[in-house]
XYZ file of C-alpha atoms in Angstrom:
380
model
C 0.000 0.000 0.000
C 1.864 3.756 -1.019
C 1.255 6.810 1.214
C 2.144 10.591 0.339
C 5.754 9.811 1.255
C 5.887 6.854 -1.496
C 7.833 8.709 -3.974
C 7.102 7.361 -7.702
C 9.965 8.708 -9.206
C 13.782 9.966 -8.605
C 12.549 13.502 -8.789
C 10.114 12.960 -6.316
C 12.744 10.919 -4.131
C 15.207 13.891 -4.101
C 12.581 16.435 -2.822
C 11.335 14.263 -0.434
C 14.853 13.273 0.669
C 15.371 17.511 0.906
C 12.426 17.968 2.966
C 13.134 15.214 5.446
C 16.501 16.509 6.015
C 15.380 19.446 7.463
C 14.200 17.493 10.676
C 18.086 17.500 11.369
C 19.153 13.849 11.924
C 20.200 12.758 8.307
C 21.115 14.721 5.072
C 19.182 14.158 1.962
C 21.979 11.967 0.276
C 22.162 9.678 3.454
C 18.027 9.137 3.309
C 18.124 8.762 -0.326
C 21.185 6.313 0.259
C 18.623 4.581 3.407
C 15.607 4.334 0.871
C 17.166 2.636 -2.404
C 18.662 0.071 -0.313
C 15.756 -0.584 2.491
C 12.418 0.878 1.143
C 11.542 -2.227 -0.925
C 10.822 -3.543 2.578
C 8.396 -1.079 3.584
C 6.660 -0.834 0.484
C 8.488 2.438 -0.369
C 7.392 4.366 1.949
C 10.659 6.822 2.518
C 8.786 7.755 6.294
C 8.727 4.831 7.708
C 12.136 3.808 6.192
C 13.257 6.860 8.277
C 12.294 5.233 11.434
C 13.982 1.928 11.062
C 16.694 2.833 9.461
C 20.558 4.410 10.622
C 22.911 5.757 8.328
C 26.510 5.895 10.152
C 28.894 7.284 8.294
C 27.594 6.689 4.828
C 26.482 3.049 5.563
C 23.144 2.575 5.713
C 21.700 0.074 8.735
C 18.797 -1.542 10.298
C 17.889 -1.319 13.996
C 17.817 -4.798 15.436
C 13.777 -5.299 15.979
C 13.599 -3.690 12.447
C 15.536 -6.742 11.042
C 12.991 -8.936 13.457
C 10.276 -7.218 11.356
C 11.154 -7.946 7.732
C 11.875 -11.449 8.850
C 7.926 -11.746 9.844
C 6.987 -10.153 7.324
C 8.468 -12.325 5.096
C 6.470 -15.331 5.663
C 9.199 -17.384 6.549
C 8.919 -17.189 10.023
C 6.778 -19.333 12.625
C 7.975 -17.217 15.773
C 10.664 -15.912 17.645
C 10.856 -15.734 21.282
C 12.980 -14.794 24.187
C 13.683 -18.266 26.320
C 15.912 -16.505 29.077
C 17.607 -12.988 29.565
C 19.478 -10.633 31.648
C 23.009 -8.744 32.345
C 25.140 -11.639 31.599
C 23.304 -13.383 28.651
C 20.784 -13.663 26.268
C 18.978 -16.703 24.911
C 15.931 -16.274 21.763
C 14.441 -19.782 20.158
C 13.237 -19.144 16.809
C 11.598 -21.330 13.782
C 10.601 -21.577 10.360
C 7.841 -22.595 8.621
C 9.300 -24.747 6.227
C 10.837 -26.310 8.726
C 9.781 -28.687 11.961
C 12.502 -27.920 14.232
C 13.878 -24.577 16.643
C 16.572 -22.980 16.380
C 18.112 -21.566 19.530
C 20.751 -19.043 20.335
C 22.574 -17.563 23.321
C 24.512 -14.343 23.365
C 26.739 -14.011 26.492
C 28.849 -10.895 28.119
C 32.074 -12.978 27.842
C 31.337 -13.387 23.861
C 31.257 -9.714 23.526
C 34.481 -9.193 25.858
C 36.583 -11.762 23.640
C 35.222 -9.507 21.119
C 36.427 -6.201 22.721
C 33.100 -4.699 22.353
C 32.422 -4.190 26.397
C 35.304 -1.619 26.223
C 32.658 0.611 24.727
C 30.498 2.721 27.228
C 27.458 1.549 25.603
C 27.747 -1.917 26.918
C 28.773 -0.674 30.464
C 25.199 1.186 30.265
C 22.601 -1.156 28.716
C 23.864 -4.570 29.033
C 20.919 -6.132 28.742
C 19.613 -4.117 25.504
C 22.953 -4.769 23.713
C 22.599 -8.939 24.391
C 19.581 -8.931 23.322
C 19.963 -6.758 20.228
C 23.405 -8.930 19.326
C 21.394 -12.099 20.134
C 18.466 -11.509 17.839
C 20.767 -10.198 14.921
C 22.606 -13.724 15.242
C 20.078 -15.830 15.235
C 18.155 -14.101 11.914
C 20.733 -14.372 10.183
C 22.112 -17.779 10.572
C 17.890 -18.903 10.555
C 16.669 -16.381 7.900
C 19.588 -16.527 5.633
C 17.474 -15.090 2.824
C 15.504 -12.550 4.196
C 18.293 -10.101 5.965
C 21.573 -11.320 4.452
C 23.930 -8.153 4.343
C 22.000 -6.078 6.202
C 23.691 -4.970 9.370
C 22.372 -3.158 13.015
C 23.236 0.057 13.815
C 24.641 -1.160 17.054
C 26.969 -3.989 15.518
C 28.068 -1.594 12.506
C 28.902 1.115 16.017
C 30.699 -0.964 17.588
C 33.772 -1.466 15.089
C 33.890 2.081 14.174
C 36.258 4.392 16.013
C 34.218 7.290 17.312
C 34.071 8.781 20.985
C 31.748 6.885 23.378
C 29.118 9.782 23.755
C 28.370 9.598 20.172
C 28.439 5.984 20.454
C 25.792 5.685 23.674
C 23.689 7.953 21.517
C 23.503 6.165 18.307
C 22.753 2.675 19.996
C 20.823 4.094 22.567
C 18.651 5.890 19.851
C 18.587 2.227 17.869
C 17.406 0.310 20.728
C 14.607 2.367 21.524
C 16.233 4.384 24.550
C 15.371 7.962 25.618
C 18.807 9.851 24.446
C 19.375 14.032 24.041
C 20.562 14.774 20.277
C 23.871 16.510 20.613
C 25.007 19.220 17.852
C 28.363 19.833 16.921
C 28.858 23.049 16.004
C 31.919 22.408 13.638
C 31.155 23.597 10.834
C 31.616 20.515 7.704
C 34.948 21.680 5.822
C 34.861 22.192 2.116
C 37.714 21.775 -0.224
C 38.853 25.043 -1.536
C 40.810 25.527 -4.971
C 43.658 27.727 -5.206
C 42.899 31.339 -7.389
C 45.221 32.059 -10.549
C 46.016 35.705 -9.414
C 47.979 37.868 -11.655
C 51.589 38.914 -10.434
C 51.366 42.342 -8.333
C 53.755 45.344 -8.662
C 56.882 43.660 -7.626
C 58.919 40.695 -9.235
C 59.823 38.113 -6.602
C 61.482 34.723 -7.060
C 58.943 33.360 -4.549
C 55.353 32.025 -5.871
C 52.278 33.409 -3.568
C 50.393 30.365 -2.574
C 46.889 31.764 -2.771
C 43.494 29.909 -1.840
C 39.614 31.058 -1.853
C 39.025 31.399 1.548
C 36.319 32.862 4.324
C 39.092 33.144 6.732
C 38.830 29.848 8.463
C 41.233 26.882 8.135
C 40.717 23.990 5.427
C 39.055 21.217 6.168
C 42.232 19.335 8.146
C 42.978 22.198 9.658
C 45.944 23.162 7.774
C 46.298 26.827 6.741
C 47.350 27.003 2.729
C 46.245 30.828 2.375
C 49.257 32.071 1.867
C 52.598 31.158 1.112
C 53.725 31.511 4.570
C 51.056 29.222 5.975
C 51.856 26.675 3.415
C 55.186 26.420 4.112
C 54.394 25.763 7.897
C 52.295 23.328 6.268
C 55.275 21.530 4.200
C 57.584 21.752 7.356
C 54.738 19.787 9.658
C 55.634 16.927 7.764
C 59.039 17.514 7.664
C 59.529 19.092 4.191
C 61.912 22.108 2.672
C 59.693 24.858 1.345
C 61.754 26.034 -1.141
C 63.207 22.533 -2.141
C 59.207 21.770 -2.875
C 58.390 24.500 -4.615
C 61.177 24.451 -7.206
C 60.343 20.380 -7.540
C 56.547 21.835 -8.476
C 57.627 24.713 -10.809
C 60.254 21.477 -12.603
C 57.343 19.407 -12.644
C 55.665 21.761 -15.046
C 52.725 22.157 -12.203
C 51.372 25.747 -11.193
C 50.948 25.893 -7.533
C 48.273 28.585 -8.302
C 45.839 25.984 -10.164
C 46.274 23.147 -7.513
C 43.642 21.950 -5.373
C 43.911 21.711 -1.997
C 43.954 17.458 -2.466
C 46.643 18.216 -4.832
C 48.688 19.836 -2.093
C 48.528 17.146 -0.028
C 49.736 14.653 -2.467
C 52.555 16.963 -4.406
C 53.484 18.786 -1.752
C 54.398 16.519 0.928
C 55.310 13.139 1.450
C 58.190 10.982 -1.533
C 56.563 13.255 -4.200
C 57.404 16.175 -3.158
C 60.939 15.905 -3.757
C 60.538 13.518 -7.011
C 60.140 14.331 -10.424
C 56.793 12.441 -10.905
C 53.501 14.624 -11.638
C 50.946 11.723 -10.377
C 47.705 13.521 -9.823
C 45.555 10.622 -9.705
C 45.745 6.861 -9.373
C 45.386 6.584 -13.311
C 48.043 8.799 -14.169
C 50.548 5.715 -13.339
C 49.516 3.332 -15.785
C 52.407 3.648 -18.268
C 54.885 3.669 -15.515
C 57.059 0.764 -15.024
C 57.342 -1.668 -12.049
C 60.652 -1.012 -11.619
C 60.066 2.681 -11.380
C 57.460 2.529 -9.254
C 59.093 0.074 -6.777
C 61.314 2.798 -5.225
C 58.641 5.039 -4.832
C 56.279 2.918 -3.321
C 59.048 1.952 -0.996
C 59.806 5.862 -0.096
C 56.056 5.618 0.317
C 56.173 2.779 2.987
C 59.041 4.816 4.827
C 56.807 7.652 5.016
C 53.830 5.796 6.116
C 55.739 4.225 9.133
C 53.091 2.336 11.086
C 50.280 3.563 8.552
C 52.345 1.782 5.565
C 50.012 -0.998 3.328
C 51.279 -4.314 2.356
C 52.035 -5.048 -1.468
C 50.471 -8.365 -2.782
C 52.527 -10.098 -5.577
C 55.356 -7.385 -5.973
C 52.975 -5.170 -7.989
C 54.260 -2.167 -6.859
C 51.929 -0.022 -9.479
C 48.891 -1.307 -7.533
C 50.597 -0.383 -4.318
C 51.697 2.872 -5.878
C 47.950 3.541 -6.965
C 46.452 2.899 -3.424
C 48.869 5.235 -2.068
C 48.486 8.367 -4.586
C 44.307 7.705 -3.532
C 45.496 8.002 -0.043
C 47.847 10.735 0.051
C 45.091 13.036 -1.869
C 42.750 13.149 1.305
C 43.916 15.291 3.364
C 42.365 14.490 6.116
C 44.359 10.885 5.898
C 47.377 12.476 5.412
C 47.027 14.226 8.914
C 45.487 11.412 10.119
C 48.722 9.107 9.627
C 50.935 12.653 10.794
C 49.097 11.965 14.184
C 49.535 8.049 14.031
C 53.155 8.552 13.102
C 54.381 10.873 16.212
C 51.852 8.812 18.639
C 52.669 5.089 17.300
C 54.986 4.516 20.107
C 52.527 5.404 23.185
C 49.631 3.168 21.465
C 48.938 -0.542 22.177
C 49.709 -2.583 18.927
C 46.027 -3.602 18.509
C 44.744 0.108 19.524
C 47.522 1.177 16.537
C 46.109 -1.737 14.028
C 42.729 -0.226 14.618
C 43.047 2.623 14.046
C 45.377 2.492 10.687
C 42.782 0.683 9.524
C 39.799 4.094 10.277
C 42.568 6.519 9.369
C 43.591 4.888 5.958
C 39.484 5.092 4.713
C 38.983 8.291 6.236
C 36.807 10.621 3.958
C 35.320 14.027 6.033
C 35.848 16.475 8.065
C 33.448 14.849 10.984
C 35.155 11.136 10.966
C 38.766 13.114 10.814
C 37.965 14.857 14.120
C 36.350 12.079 16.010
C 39.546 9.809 15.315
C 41.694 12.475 16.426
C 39.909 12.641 19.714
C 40.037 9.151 19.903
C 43.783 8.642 19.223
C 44.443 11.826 22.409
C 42.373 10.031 24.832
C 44.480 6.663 23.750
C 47.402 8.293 24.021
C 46.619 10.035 27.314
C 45.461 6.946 28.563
């Protein structure tokens, strides 16, 4: 059965996606993202998909009970019920219809600690909620293969992401059904900025004016590249020589006036910026031989430290490619900056995690809450 919010067309979808993100919780690319891939299971109604669905960092999820629901509505299923629960376990019995047998599952604390998932203050809080939510998502999928294969809770999808453990509380707590206050963070969502082509003024200098649109705040790492100044502070961060960079750009044939700011990142610092290779994008290596690309994925690795990605079959043009993709988001560039100087006050499988967040990093918001996360492991 459609409603009004049963869009019939993409048109429809985007302007119903618009006006739903003015409630606040989701922008109109995340609900759009939340409908194509769950709607079909409430009839494509884009409302109601709004209340069962979670979009965390650009993955879209189902709450727990929402997964519950799809599986009865299915047809498939003869029940599901809770046999015994409480802080320290969880134990559901479900069945099929096509089937004359139950299926029973159990969910216990000491599963999640092997797990390291009662490190996270959302467990600490509402152990009960978080058994039973883990418990039920277990059991559908290993009895209702069919009906929610892929689709994963909010809670389990929470868990193994790094983010602080107020965010955390909230998003689970929110999932589960649980009374939370919506918290707003007032930092404002970077945007890249491109560098202007300004004419030379009045006096000749030997020195290039790095010059960038800007409304006087920082880009979106927090790097200041408005003027030629900042960017050198910028190239010495990472441990660079201005003026060695700049004539290795102007050699290069590349105007540092027409960069972007993801251009920066990858010419500017790091084994290119010393190196007579123009790479702009992943692509641009694809005439380039393995032997010339072995040294500079290896300068690469150097670079990278602890951050530094494993090359599969000596095919050090695949490596090289990965690492040009990385090294043009800025925010993973300062991400592995941070991992780099803090690698030696970090457990091993705190450092392994977080490589892992830093090296798929892609905004503003996921850059800052690993940041915080790598200070309070570090000040632990």
């Amino acid at each position: 059965m459609t409603s009004i919010y049963s869009p019939k067309n993409i048109q429809e979808a985007k302007e119903m996606a618009e006006t739903f993100s003015h409630c606040g919780r989701l922008n109109a690319q995340e609900i759009l993202m939340m409908h194509a891939t769950y709607g079909h299971h409430y009839g494509g109604n884009m409302g109601l998909t709004m209340t069962q669905a979670y979009s965390l960092k650009g993955k879209p999820t189902l709450n727990a009970d929402a997964m519950a629901g799809i599986v009865r509505k299915s047809g498939l299923c003869k029940f599901i019920k809770i046999e015994s629960w409480d802080s320290e376990h969880c134990t559901l019995s479900m069945a099929r219809h096509d089937e004359d047998f139950e299926h029973s599952y159990t969910y216990r604390l000491e599963m999640a600690e092997m797990q390291g998932l009662t490190r996270n203050a959302n467990w600490s809080k509402m152990p009960q909620q978080m058994l039973r939510a883990r418990c039920l998502t277990m059991g559908l999928r290993a009895t209702f293969p069919e009906a929610v294969s892929g689709i994963y809770s909010a809670d389990e999808i929470a868990d193994n992401m790094v983010m602080n453990d107020d965010d955390r509380l909230e998003i689970v707590a929110e999932s589960l059904g649980e009374e939370v206050k919506k918290k707003i963070d007032s930092t404002p969502r970077g945007q890249f900025v491109h560098l202007l082509n300004k004419p030379p003024e009045q006096k000749k200098s030997n020195h290039k004016t790095v010059s960038i649109k800007s409304e006087q705040k920082p880009n979106d790492a927090g790097r200041d590249l408005s003027t030629f100044h900042g960017w050198g502070d910028f190239v010495r961060a990472f441990k660079g020589d201005p003026q060695k960079v700049k004539a290795t750009l102007e050699a290069k044939g590349l105007n540092a006036q027409q960069l972007t700011q993801s251009q920066h990142y990858l010419q500017s610092v790091g084994p290119l910026s010393t190196r007579g290779f123009a790479f702009l994008e992943a692509d641009d290596i694809k005439h380039l031989k393995q032997e010339d690309a072995r040294p500079l994925v290896e300068a690469f690795s150097e670079f990278y430290g602890p951050c530094s990605i494993e090359v599969f079959q000596e095919d050090y043009k695949e490596a090289l490619g990965a690492y040009i993709k990385i090294q043009s988001q800025p925010w993973r560039v300062e991400l592995i900056k941070i991992l780099k100087d803090s690698a030696l006050k970090l457990k091993s499988e705190d450092l392994a995690d977080m490589r892992k967040n830093a090296l798929v990093c892609n905004n503003w918001l996921e850059y800052k809450s690993l940041k915080s996360f790598i200070s309070k492991k570090v000040n632990q």
